[in-house]
mmCIF file of C-alpha atoms and ligand atoms in Angstrom:
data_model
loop_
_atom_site.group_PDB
_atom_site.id
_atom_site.type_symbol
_atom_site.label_atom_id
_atom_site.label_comp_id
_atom_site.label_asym_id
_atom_site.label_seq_id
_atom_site.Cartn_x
_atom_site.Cartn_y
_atom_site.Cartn_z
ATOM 1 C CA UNK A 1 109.035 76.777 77.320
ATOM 2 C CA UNK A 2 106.895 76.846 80.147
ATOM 3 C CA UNK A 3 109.097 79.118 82.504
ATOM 4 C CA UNK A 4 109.709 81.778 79.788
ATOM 5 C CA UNK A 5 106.187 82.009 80.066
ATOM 6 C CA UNK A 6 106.139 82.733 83.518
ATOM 7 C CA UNK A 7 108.316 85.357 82.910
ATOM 8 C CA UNK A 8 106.408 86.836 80.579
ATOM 9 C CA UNK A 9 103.100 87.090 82.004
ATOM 10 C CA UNK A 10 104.831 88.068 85.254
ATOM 11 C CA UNK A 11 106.767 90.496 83.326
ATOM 12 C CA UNK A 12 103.039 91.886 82.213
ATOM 13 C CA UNK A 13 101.264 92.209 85.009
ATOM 14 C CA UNK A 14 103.652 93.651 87.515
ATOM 15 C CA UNK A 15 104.520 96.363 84.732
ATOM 16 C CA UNK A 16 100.427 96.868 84.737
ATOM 17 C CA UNK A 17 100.063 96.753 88.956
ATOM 18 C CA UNK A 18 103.385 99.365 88.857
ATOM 19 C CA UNK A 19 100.879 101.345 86.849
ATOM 20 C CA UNK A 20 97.751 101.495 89.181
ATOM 21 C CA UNK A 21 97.361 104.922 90.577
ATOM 22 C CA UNK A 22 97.128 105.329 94.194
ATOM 23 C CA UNK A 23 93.225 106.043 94.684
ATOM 24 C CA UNK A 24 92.765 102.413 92.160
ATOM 25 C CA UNK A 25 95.280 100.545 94.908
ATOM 26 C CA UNK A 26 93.224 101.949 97.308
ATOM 27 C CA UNK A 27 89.617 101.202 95.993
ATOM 28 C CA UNK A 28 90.301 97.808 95.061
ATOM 29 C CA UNK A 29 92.336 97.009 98.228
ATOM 30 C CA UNK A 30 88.381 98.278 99.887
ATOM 31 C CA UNK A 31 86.637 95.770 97.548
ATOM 32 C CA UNK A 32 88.590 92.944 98.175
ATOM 33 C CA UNK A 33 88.414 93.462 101.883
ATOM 34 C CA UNK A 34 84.998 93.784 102.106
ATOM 35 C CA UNK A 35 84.555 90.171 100.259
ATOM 36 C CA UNK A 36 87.103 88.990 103.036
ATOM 37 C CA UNK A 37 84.539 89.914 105.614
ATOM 38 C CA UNK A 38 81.871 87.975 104.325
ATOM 39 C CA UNK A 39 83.711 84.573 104.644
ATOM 40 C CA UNK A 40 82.569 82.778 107.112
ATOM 41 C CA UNK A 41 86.148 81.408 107.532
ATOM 42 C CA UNK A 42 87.210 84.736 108.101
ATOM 43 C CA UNK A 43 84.473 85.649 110.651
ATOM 44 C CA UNK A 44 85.385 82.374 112.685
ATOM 45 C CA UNK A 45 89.417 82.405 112.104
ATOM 46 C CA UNK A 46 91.482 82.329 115.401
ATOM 47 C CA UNK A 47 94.995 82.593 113.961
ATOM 48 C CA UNK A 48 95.304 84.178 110.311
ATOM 49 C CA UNK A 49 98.638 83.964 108.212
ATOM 50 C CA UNK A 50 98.492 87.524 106.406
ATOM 51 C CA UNK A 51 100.949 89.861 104.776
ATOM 52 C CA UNK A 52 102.040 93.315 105.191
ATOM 53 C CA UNK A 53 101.560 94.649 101.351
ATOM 54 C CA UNK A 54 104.374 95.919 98.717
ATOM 55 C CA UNK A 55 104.368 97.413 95.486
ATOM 56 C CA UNK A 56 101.091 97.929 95.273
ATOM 57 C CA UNK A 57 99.732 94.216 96.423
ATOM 58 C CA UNK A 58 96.715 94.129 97.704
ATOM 59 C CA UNK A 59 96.200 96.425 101.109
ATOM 60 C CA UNK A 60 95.233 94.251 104.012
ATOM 61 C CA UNK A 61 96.556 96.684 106.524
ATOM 62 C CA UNK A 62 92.797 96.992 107.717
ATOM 63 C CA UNK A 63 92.750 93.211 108.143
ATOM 64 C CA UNK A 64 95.897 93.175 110.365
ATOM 65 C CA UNK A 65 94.341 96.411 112.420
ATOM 66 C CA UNK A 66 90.866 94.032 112.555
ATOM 67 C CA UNK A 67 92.409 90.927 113.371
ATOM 68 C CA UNK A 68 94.826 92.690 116.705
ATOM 69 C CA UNK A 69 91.179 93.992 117.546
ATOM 70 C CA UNK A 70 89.629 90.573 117.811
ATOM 71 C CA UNK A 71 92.712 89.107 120.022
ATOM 72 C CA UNK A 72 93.370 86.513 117.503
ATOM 73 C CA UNK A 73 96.908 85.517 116.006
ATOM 74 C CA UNK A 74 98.820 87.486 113.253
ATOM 75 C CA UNK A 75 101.194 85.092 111.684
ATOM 76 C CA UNK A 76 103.175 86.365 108.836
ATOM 77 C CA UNK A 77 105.511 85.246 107.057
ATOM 78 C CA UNK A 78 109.945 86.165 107.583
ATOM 79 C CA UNK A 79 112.339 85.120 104.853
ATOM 80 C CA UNK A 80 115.102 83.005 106.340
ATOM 81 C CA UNK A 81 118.478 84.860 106.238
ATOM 82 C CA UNK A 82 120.187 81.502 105.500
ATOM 83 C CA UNK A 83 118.120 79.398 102.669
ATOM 84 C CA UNK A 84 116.857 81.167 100.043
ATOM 85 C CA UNK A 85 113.900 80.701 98.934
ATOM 86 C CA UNK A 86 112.538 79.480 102.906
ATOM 87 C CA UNK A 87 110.280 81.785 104.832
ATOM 88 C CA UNK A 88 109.833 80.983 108.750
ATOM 89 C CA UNK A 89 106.163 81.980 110.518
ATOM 90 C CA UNK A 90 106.328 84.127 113.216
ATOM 91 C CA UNK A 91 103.915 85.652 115.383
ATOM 92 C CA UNK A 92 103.066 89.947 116.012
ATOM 93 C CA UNK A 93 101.078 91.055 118.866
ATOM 94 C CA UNK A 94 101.211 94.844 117.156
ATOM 95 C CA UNK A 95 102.788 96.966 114.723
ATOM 96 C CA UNK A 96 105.895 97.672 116.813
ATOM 97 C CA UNK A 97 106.915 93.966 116.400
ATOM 98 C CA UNK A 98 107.312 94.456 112.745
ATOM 99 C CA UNK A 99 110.725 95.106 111.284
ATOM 100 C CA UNK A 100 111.926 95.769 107.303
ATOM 101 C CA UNK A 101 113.052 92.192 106.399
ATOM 102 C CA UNK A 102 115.147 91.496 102.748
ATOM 103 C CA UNK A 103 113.018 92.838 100.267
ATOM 104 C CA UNK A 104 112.102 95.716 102.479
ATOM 105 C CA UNK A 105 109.087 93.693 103.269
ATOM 106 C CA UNK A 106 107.705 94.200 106.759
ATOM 107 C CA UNK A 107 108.166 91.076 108.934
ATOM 108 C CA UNK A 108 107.735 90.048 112.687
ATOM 109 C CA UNK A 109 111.131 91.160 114.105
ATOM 110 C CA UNK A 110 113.154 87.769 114.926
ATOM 111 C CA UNK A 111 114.517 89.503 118.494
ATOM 112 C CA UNK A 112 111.154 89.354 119.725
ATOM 113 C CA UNK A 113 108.846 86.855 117.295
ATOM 114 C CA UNK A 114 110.614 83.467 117.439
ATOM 115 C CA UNK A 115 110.138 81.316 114.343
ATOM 116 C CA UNK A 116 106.636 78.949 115.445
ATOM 117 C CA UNK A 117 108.100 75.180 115.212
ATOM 118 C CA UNK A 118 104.251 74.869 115.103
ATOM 119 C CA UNK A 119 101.064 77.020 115.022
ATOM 120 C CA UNK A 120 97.633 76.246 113.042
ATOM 121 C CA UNK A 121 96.741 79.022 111.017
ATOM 122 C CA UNK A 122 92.405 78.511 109.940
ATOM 123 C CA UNK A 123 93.388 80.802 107.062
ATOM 124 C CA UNK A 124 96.095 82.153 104.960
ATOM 125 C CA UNK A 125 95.971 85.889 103.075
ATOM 126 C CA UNK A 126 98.122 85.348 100.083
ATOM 127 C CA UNK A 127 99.693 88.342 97.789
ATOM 128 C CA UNK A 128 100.167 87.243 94.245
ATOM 129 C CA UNK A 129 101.302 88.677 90.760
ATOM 130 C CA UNK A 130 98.333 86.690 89.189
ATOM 131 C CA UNK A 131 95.872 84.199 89.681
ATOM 132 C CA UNK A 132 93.868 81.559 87.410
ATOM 133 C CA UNK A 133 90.404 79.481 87.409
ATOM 134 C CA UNK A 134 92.191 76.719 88.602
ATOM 135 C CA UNK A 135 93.343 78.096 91.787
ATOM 136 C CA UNK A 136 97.095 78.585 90.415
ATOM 137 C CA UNK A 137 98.966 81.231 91.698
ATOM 138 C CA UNK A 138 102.102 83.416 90.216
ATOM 139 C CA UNK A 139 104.432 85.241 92.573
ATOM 140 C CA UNK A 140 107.553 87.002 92.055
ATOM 141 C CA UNK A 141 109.444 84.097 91.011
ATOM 142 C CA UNK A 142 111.133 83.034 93.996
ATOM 143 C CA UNK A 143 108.553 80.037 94.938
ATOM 144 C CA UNK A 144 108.003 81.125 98.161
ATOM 145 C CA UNK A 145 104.246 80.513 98.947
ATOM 146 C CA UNK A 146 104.892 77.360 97.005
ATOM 147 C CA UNK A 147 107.540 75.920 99.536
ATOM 148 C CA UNK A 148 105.561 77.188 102.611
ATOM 149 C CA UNK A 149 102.728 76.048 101.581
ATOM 150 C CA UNK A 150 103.936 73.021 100.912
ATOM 151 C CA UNK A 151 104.578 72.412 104.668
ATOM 152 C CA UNK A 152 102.897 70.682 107.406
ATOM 153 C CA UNK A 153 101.986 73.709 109.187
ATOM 154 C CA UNK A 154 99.428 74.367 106.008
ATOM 155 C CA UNK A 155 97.607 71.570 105.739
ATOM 156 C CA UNK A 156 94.525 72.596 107.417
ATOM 157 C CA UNK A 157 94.747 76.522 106.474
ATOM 158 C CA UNK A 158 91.965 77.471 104.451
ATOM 159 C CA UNK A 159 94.459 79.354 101.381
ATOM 160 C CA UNK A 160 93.082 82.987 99.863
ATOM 161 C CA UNK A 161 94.863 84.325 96.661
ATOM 162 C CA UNK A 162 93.951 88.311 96.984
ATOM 163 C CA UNK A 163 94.595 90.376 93.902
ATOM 164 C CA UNK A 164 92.838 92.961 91.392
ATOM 165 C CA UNK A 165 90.313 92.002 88.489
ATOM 166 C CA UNK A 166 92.734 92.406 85.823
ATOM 167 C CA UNK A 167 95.112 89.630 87.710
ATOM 168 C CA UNK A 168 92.650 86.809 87.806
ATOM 169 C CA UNK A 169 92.925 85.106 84.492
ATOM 170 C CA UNK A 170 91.353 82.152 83.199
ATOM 171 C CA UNK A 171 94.649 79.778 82.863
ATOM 172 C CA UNK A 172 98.431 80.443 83.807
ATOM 173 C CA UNK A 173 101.179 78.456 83.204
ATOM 174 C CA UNK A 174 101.679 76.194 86.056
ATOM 175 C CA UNK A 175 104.407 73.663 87.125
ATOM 176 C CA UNK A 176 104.810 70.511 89.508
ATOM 177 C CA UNK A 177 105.478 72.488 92.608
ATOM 178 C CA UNK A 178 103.137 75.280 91.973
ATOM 179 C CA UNK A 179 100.499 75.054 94.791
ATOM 180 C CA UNK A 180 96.347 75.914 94.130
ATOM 181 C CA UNK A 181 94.531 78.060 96.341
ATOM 182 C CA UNK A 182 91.285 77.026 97.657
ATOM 183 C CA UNK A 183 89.849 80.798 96.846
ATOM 184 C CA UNK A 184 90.867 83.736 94.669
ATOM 185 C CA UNK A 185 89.090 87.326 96.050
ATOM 186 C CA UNK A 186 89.383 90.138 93.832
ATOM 187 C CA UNK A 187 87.411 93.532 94.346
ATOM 188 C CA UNK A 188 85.230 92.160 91.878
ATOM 189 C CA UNK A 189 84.089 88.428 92.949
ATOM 190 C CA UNK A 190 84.954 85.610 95.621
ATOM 191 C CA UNK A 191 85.906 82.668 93.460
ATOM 192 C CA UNK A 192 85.722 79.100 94.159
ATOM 193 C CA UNK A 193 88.197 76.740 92.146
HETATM 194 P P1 ADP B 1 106.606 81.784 91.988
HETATM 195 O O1 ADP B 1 105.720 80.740 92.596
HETATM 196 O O2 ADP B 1 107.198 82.731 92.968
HETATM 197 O O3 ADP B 1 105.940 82.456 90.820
HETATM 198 P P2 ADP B 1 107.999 79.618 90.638
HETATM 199 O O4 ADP B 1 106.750 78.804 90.774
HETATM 200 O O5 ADP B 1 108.481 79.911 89.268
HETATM 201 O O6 ADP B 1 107.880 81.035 91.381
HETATM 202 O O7 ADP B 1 109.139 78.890 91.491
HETATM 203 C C1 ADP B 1 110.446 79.439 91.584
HETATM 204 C C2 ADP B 1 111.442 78.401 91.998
HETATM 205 O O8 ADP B 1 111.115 77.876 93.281
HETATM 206 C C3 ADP B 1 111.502 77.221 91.039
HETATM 207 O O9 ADP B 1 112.789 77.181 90.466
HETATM 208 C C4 ADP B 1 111.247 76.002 91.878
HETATM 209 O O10 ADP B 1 112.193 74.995 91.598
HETATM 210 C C5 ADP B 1 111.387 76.494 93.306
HETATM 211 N N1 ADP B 1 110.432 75.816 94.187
HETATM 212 C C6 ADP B 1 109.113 76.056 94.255
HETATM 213 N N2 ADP B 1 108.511 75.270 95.163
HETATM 214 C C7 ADP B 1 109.475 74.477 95.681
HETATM 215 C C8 ADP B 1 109.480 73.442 96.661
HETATM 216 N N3 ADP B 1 108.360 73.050 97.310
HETATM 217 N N4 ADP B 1 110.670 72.882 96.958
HETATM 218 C C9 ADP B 1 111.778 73.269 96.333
HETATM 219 N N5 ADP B 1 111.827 74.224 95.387
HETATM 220 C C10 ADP B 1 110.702 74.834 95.057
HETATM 221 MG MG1 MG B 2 104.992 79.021 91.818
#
């Protein structure tokens, strides 16, 4: 079946990612933002939906920092306390506006980052458990990214999968409403589905 294989692989490489000692987390995090910085849709984004990183996802904390520097937009993403499975965007003007959210994940604080009936994000910064060729994308299970991407709001955002060598694979299991990203970045290369 399909899902069990999900499972599996996702099983796989979050026990290998739980496994990544601090200074590797750290290295790779400073390879895969440096390949950020050479994208030309990075250097001319205006309003970036990012993420702030957990067990041992990707680092983008610089990015975040970078991005507050430039005066452009932080959007990131807030679960929705009522529908699981929903994640509003929300807008923080610094680190202060960020609050732990469900999963312990840092998220703009609803009391003062309303939920963005619209915004246009150039770019989106996307944490995954693995990658593929193809574009595909596997998260924790909870088809998050899928469902937000999904949405209007995305249509013109430019979509980044960031993860480590060993999580960019050559095919994953994929289903209907699993959603492609238009590049993968690992510390290693800047790929182009
Ligand atoms: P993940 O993408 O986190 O690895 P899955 O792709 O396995 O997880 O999706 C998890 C669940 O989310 C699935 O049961 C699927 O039905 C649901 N789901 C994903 N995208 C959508 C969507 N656009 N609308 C409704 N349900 C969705
Ligand atoms: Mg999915």
């Amino acid at each position: 079946m399909v899902d069990m294989n999900k499972t599996t692989v996702r099983k796989r490489l979050l026990e290998q990612r739980a496994k990544l000692p601090h200074e590797q987390i750290l290295k790779g995090s400073q390879g895969v933002i440096e390949l950020v910085r050479t994208l030309a849709e990075w250097k001319n984004a205006s309003e970036v939906l990012i993420y702030w990183p957990i067990k041992g996802e990707v680092d983008v904390r610089p990015l975040i920092t970078e991005l507050w520097q430039r005066n452009c937009r932080v959007l990131m993403p807030r679960c929705r306390p009522d529908a699981f499975g929903e994640m509003d965007i929300a807008c923080a003007i610094c680190e202060d506006e960020l609050t732990p959210g469900p999963f312990t994940i840092m998220e703009p604080d609803a009391e003062k980052c309303p939920a963005l009936e619209t915004c246009q994000p150039d770019m989106a910064l996307i944490p995954g458990v693995c990658f593929d060729r193809r574009g595909y994308r596997l998260g924790f299970g909870g088809g998050y990214y899928d469902r937000l991407l999904a949405s209007d709001i995305m249509k013109n955002t430019v979509t980044i999968g960031l993860g480590y060598d060993f999580q960019l694979v050559e095919k994953l299991p994929v289903q209907p409403w699993d959603m492609a990203m238009d590049i993968i970045c690992t510390e290693e290369e800047l790929w182009r589905p």
